[in-house]
Coordinates of N, CA and C in Angstrom, one line a residue:
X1 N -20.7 -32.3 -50.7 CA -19.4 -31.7 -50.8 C -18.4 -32.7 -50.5
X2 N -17.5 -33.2 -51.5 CA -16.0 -33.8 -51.4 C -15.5 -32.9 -50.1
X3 N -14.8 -33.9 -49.1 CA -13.6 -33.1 -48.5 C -12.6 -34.1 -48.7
X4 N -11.4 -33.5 -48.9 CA -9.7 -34.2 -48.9 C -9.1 -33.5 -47.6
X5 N -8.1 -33.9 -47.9 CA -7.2 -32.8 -47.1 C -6.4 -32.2 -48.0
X6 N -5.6 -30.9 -47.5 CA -4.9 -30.1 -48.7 C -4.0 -30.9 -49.2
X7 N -4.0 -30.4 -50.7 CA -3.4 -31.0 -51.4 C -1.7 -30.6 -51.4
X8 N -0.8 -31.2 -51.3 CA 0.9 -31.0 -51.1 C 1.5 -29.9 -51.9
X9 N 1.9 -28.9 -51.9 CA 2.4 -28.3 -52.6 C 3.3 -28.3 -53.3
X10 N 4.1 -29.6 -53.4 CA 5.5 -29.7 -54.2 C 4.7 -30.2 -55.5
X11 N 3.3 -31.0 -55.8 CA 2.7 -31.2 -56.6 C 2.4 -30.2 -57.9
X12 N 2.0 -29.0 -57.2 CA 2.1 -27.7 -58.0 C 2.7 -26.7 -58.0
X13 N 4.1 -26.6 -57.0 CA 5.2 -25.5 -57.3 C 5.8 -25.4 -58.5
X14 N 5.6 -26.5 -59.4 CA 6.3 -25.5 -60.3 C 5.6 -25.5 -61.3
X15 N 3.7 -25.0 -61.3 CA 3.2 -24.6 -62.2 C 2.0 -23.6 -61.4
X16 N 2.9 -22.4 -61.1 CA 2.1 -21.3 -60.3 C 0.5 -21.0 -60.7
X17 N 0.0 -21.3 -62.0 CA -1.4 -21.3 -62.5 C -2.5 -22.1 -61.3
X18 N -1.6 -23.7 -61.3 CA -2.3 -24.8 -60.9 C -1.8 -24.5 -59.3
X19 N -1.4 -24.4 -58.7 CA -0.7 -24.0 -57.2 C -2.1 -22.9 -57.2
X20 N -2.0 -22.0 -57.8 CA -3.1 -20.6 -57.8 C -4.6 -21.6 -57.8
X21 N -5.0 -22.3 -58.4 CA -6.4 -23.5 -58.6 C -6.7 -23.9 -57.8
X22 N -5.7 -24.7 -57.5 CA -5.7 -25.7 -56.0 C -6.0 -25.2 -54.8
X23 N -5.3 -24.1 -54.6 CA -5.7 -23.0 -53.2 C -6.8 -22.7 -53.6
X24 N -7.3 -22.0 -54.1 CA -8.7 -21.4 -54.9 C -9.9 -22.2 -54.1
X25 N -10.3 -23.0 -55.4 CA -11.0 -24.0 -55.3 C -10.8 -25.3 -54.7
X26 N -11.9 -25.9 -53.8 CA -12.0 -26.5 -52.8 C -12.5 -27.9 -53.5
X27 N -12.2 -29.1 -53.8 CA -12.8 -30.3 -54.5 C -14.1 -30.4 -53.7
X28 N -14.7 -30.7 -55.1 CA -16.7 -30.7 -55.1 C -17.2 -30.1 -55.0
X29 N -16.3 -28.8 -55.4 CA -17.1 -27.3 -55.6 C -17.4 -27.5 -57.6
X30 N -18.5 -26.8 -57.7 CA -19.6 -26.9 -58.9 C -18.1 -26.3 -59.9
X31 N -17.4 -25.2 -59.7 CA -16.4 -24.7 -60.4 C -14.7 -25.9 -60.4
X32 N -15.3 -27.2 -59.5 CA -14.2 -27.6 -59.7 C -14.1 -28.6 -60.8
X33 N -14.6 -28.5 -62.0 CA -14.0 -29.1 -63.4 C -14.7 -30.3 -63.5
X34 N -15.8 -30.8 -62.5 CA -16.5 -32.0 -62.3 C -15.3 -33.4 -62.0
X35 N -14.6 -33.4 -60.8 CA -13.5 -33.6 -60.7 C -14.2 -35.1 -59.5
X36 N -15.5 -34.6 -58.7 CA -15.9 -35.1 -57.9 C -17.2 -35.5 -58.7
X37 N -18.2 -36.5 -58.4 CA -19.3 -36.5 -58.5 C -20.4 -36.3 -58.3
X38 N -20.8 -35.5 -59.8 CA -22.2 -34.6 -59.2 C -21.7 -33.4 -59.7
X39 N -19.9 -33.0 -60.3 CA -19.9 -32.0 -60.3 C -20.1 -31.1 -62.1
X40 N -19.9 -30.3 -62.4 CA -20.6 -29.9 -63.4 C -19.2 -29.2 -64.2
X41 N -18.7 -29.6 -65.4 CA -17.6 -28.8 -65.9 C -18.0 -27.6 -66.9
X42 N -19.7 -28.1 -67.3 CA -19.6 -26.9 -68.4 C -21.5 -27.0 -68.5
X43 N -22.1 -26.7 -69.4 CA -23.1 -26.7 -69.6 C -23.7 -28.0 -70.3
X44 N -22.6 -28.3 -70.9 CA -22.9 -29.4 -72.1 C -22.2 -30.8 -71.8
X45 N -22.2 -32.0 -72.1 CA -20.8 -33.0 -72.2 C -20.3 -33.3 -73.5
X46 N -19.4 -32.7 -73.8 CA -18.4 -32.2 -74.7 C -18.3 -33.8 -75.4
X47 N -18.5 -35.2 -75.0 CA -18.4 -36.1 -75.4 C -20.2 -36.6 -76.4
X48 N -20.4 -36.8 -75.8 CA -21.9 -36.2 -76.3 C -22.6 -35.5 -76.6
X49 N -22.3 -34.1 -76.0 CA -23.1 -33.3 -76.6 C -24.6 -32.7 -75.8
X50 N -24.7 -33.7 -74.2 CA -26.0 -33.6 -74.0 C -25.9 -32.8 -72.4
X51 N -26.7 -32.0 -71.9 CA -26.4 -31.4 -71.2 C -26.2 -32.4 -69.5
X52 N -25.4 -31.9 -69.0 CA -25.4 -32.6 -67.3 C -26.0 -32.5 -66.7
X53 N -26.8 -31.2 -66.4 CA -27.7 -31.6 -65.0 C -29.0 -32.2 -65.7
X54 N -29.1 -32.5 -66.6 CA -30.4 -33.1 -67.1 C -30.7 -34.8 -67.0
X55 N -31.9 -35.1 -66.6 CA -31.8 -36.5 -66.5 C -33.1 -36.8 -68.0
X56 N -32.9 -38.2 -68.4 CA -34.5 -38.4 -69.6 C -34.8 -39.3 -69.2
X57 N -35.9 -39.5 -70.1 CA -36.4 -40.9 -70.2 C -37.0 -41.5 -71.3
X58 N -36.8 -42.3 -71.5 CA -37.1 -42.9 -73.8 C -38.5 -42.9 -73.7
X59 N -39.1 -42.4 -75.3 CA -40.5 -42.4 -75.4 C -40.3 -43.4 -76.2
X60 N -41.7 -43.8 -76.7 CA -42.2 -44.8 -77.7 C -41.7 -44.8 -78.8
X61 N -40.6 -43.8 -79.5 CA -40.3 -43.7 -81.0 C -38.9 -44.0 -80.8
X62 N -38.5 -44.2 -79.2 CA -37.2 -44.7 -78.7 C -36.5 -43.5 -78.7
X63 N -36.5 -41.8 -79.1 CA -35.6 -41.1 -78.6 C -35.8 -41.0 -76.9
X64 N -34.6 -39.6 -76.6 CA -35.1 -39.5 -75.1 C -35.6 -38.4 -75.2
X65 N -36.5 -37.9 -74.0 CA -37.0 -36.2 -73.7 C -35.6 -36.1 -72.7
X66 N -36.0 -34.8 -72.9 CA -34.9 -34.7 -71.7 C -35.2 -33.9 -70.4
X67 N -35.2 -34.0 -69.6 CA -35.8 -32.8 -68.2 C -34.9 -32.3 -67.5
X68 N -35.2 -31.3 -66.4 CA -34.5 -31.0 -65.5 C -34.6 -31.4 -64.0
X69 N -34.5 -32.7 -63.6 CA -34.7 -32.9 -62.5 C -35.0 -32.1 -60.8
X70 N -34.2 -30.8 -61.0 CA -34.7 -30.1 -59.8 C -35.6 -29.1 -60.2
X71 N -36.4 -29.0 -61.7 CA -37.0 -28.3 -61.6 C -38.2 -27.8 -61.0
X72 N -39.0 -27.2 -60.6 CA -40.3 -27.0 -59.8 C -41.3 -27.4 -61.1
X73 N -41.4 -27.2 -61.8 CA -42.7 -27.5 -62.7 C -43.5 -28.1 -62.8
X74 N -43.5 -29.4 -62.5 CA -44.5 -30.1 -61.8 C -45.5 -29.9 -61.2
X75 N -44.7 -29.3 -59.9 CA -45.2 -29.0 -58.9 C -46.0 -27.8 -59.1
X76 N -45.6 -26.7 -59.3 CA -46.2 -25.1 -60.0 C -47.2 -25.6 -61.0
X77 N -47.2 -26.5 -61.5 CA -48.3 -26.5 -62.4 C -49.6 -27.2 -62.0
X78 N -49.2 -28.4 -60.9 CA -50.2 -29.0 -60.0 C -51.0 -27.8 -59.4
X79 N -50.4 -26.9 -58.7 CA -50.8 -25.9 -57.9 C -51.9 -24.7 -58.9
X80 N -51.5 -24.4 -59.9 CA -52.1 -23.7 -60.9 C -53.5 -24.5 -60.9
X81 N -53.3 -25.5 -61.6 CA -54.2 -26.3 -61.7 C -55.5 -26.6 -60.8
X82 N -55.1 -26.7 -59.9 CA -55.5 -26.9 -58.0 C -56.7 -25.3 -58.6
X83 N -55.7 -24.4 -58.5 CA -56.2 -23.1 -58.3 C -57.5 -22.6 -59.4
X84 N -56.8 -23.1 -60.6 CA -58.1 -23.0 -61.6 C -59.4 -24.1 -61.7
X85 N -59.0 -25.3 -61.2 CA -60.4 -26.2 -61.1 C -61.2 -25.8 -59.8
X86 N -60.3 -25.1 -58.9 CA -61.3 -24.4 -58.2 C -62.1 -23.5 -58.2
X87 N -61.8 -22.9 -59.0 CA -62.1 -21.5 -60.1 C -63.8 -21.8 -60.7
X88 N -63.1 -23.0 -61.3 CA -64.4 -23.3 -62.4 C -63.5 -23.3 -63.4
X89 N -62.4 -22.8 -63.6 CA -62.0 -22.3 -65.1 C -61.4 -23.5 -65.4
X90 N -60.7 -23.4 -66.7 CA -59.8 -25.1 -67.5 C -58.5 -25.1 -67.0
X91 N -58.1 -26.0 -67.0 CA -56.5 -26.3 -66.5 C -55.5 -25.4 -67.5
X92 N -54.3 -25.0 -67.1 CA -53.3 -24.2 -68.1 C -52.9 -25.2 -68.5
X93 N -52.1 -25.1 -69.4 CA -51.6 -25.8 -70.9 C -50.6 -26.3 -70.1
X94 N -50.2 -27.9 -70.0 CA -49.0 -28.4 -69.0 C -47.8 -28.0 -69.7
X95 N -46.4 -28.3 -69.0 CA -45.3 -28.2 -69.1 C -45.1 -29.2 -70.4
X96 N -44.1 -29.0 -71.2 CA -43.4 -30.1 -71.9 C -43.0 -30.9 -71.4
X97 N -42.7 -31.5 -70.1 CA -42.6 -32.6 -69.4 C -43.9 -33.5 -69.0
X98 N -44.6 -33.1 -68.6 CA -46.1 -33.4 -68.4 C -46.5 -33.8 -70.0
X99 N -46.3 -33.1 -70.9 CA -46.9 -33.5 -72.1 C -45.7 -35.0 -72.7
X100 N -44.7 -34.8 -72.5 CA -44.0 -36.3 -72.5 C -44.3 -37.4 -72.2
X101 N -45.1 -36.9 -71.1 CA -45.3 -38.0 -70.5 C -46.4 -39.0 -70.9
X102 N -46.8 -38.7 -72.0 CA -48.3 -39.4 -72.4 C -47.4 -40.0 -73.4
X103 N -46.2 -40.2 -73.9 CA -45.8 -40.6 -75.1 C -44.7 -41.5 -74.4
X104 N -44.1 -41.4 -73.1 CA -43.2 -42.1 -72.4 C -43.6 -43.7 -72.9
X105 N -42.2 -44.4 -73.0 CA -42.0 -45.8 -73.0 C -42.8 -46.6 -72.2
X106 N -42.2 -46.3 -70.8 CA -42.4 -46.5 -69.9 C -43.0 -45.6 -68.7
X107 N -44.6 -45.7 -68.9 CA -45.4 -43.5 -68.5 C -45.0 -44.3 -67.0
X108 N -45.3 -45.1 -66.1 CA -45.2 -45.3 -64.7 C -43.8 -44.9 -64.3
X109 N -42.6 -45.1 -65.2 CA -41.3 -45.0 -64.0 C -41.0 -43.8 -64.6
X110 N -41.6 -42.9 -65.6 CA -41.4 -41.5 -66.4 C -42.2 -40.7 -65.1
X111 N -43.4 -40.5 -64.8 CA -44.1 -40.1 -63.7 C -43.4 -40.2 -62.7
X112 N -43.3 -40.9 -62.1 CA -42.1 -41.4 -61.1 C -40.8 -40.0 -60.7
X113 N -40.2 -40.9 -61.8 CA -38.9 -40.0 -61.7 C -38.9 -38.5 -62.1
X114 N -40.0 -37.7 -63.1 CA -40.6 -36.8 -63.0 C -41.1 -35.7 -62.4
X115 N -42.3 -36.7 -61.7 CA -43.3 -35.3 -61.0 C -43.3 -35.9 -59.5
X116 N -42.5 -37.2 -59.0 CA -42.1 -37.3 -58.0 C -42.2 -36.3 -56.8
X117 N -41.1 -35.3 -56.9 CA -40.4 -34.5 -55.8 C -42.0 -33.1 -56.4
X118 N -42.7 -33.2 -57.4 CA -43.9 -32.6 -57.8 C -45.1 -32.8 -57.2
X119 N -45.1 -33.7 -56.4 CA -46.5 -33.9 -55.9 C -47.3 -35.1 -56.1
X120 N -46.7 -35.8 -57.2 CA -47.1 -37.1 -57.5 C -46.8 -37.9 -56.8
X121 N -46.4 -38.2 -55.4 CA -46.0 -39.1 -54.5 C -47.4 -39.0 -53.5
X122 N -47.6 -37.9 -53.5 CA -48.5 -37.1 -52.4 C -49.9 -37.0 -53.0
X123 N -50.3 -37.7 -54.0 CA -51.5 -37.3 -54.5 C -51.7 -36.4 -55.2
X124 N -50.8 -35.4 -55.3 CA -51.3 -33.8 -56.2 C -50.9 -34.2 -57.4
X125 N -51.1 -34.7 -58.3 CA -50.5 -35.0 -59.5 C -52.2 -34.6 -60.2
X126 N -52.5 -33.2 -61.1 CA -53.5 -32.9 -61.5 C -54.6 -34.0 -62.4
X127 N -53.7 -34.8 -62.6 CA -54.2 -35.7 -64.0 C -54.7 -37.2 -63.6
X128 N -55.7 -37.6 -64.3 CA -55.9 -38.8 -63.8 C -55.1 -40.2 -64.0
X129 N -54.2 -40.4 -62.9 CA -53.4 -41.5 -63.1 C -53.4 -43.0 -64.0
X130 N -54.8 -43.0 -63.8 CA -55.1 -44.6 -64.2 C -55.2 -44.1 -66.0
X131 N -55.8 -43.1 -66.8 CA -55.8 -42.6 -67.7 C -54.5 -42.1 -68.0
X132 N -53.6 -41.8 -67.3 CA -52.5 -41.9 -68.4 C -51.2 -42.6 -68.4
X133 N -51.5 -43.8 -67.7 CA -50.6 -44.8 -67.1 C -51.0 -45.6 -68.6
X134 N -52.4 -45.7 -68.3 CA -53.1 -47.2 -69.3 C -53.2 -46.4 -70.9
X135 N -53.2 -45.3 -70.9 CA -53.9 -44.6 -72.5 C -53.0 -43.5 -72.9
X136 N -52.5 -43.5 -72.3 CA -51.4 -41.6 -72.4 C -52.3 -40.6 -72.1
X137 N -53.3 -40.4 -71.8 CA -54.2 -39.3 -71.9 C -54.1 -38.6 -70.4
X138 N -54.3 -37.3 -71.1 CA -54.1 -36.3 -69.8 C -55.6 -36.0 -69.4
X139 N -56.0 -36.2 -68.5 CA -57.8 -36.1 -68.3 C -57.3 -35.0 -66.5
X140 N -58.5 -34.0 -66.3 CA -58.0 -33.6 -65.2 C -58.9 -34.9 -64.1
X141 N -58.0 -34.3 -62.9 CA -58.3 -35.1 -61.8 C -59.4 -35.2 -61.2
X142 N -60.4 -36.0 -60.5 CA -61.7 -35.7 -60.3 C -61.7 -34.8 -58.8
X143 N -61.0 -35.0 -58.3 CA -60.6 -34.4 -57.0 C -60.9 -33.1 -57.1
X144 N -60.2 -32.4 -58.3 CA -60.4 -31.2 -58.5 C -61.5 -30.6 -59.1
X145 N -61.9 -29.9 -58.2 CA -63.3 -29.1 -58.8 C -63.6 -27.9 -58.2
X146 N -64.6 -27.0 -58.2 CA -65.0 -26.0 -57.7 C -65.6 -25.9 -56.3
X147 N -65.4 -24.9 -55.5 CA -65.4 -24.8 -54.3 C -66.7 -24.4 -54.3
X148 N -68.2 -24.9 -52.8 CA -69.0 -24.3 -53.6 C -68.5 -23.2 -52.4
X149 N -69.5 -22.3 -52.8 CA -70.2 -21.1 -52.1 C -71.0 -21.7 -50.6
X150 N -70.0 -21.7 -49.9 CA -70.6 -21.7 -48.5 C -71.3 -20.3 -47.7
X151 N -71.3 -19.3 -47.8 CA -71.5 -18.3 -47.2 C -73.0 -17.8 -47.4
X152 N -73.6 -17.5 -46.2 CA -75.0 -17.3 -46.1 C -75.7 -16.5 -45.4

């Protein structure tokens, strides 16, 4: 969060709208017009075209994907995964981010910046690294497997 100090009033007395704004909203609040940095004026950038809270990364045919950086997905789908190779059963069908990432430019700083805050820092990253760093291929992890039956 921006803090200032209040802003002068003779600046906006004589446009009661903006006098009404100013008191309102507090600079580096999400509603304040992206005035501060980090902040958000609409859904889109009106100059581009491409959404703001989204970050990408260039694949091999040189467009971008595009992601959501605070999303959970990653992570939720590591965990899924976790849950069904313990199972016995097959991995669920990954996110469209996960499937980008076999096609990324650059798959090590795409993973990275990706599934980072996902588990991939930490080892939970379902897929086998070295296979899809070196090949794009999504192979599951050997880690993951079935729990036996201990009980007797």
């Amino acid at each position: 969060m921006c803090s200032r100090a209040p802003r002068k009033r003779s600046r906006t007395s004589e446009n009661p709208q903006k006098a009404k704004f100013a008191q309102r909203v507090a600079p580096g609040k999400r509603s304040d017009r992206g005035s501060c940095t980090g902040g958000y004026s609409s859904s889109t950038n009106s100059s581009r075209g491409t959404p703001y809270a989204l970050a990408s990364f260039i694949l091999e045919d040189g467009s971008r994907f595009y992601y959501d950086p605070s999303s959970d997905e990653c992570f939720l789908h590591a965990c899924e995964c976790v849950r069904a190779g313990s199972e016995g059963g097959p991995f669920p069908e990954p996110p469209e981010t996960i499937k980008a990432l076999t096609s990324a430019r650059n798959r090590a700083a795409a993973l990275e910046a990706t599934c980072d805050g996902g588990g991939a820092s930490l080892g939970l990253f379902p897929y086998e690294r070295e296979a899809l760093l070196e090949r794009g291929e999504l192979l599951p992890a050997l880690w993951i497997h079935p729990i036996e039956d201990m009980s007797e």
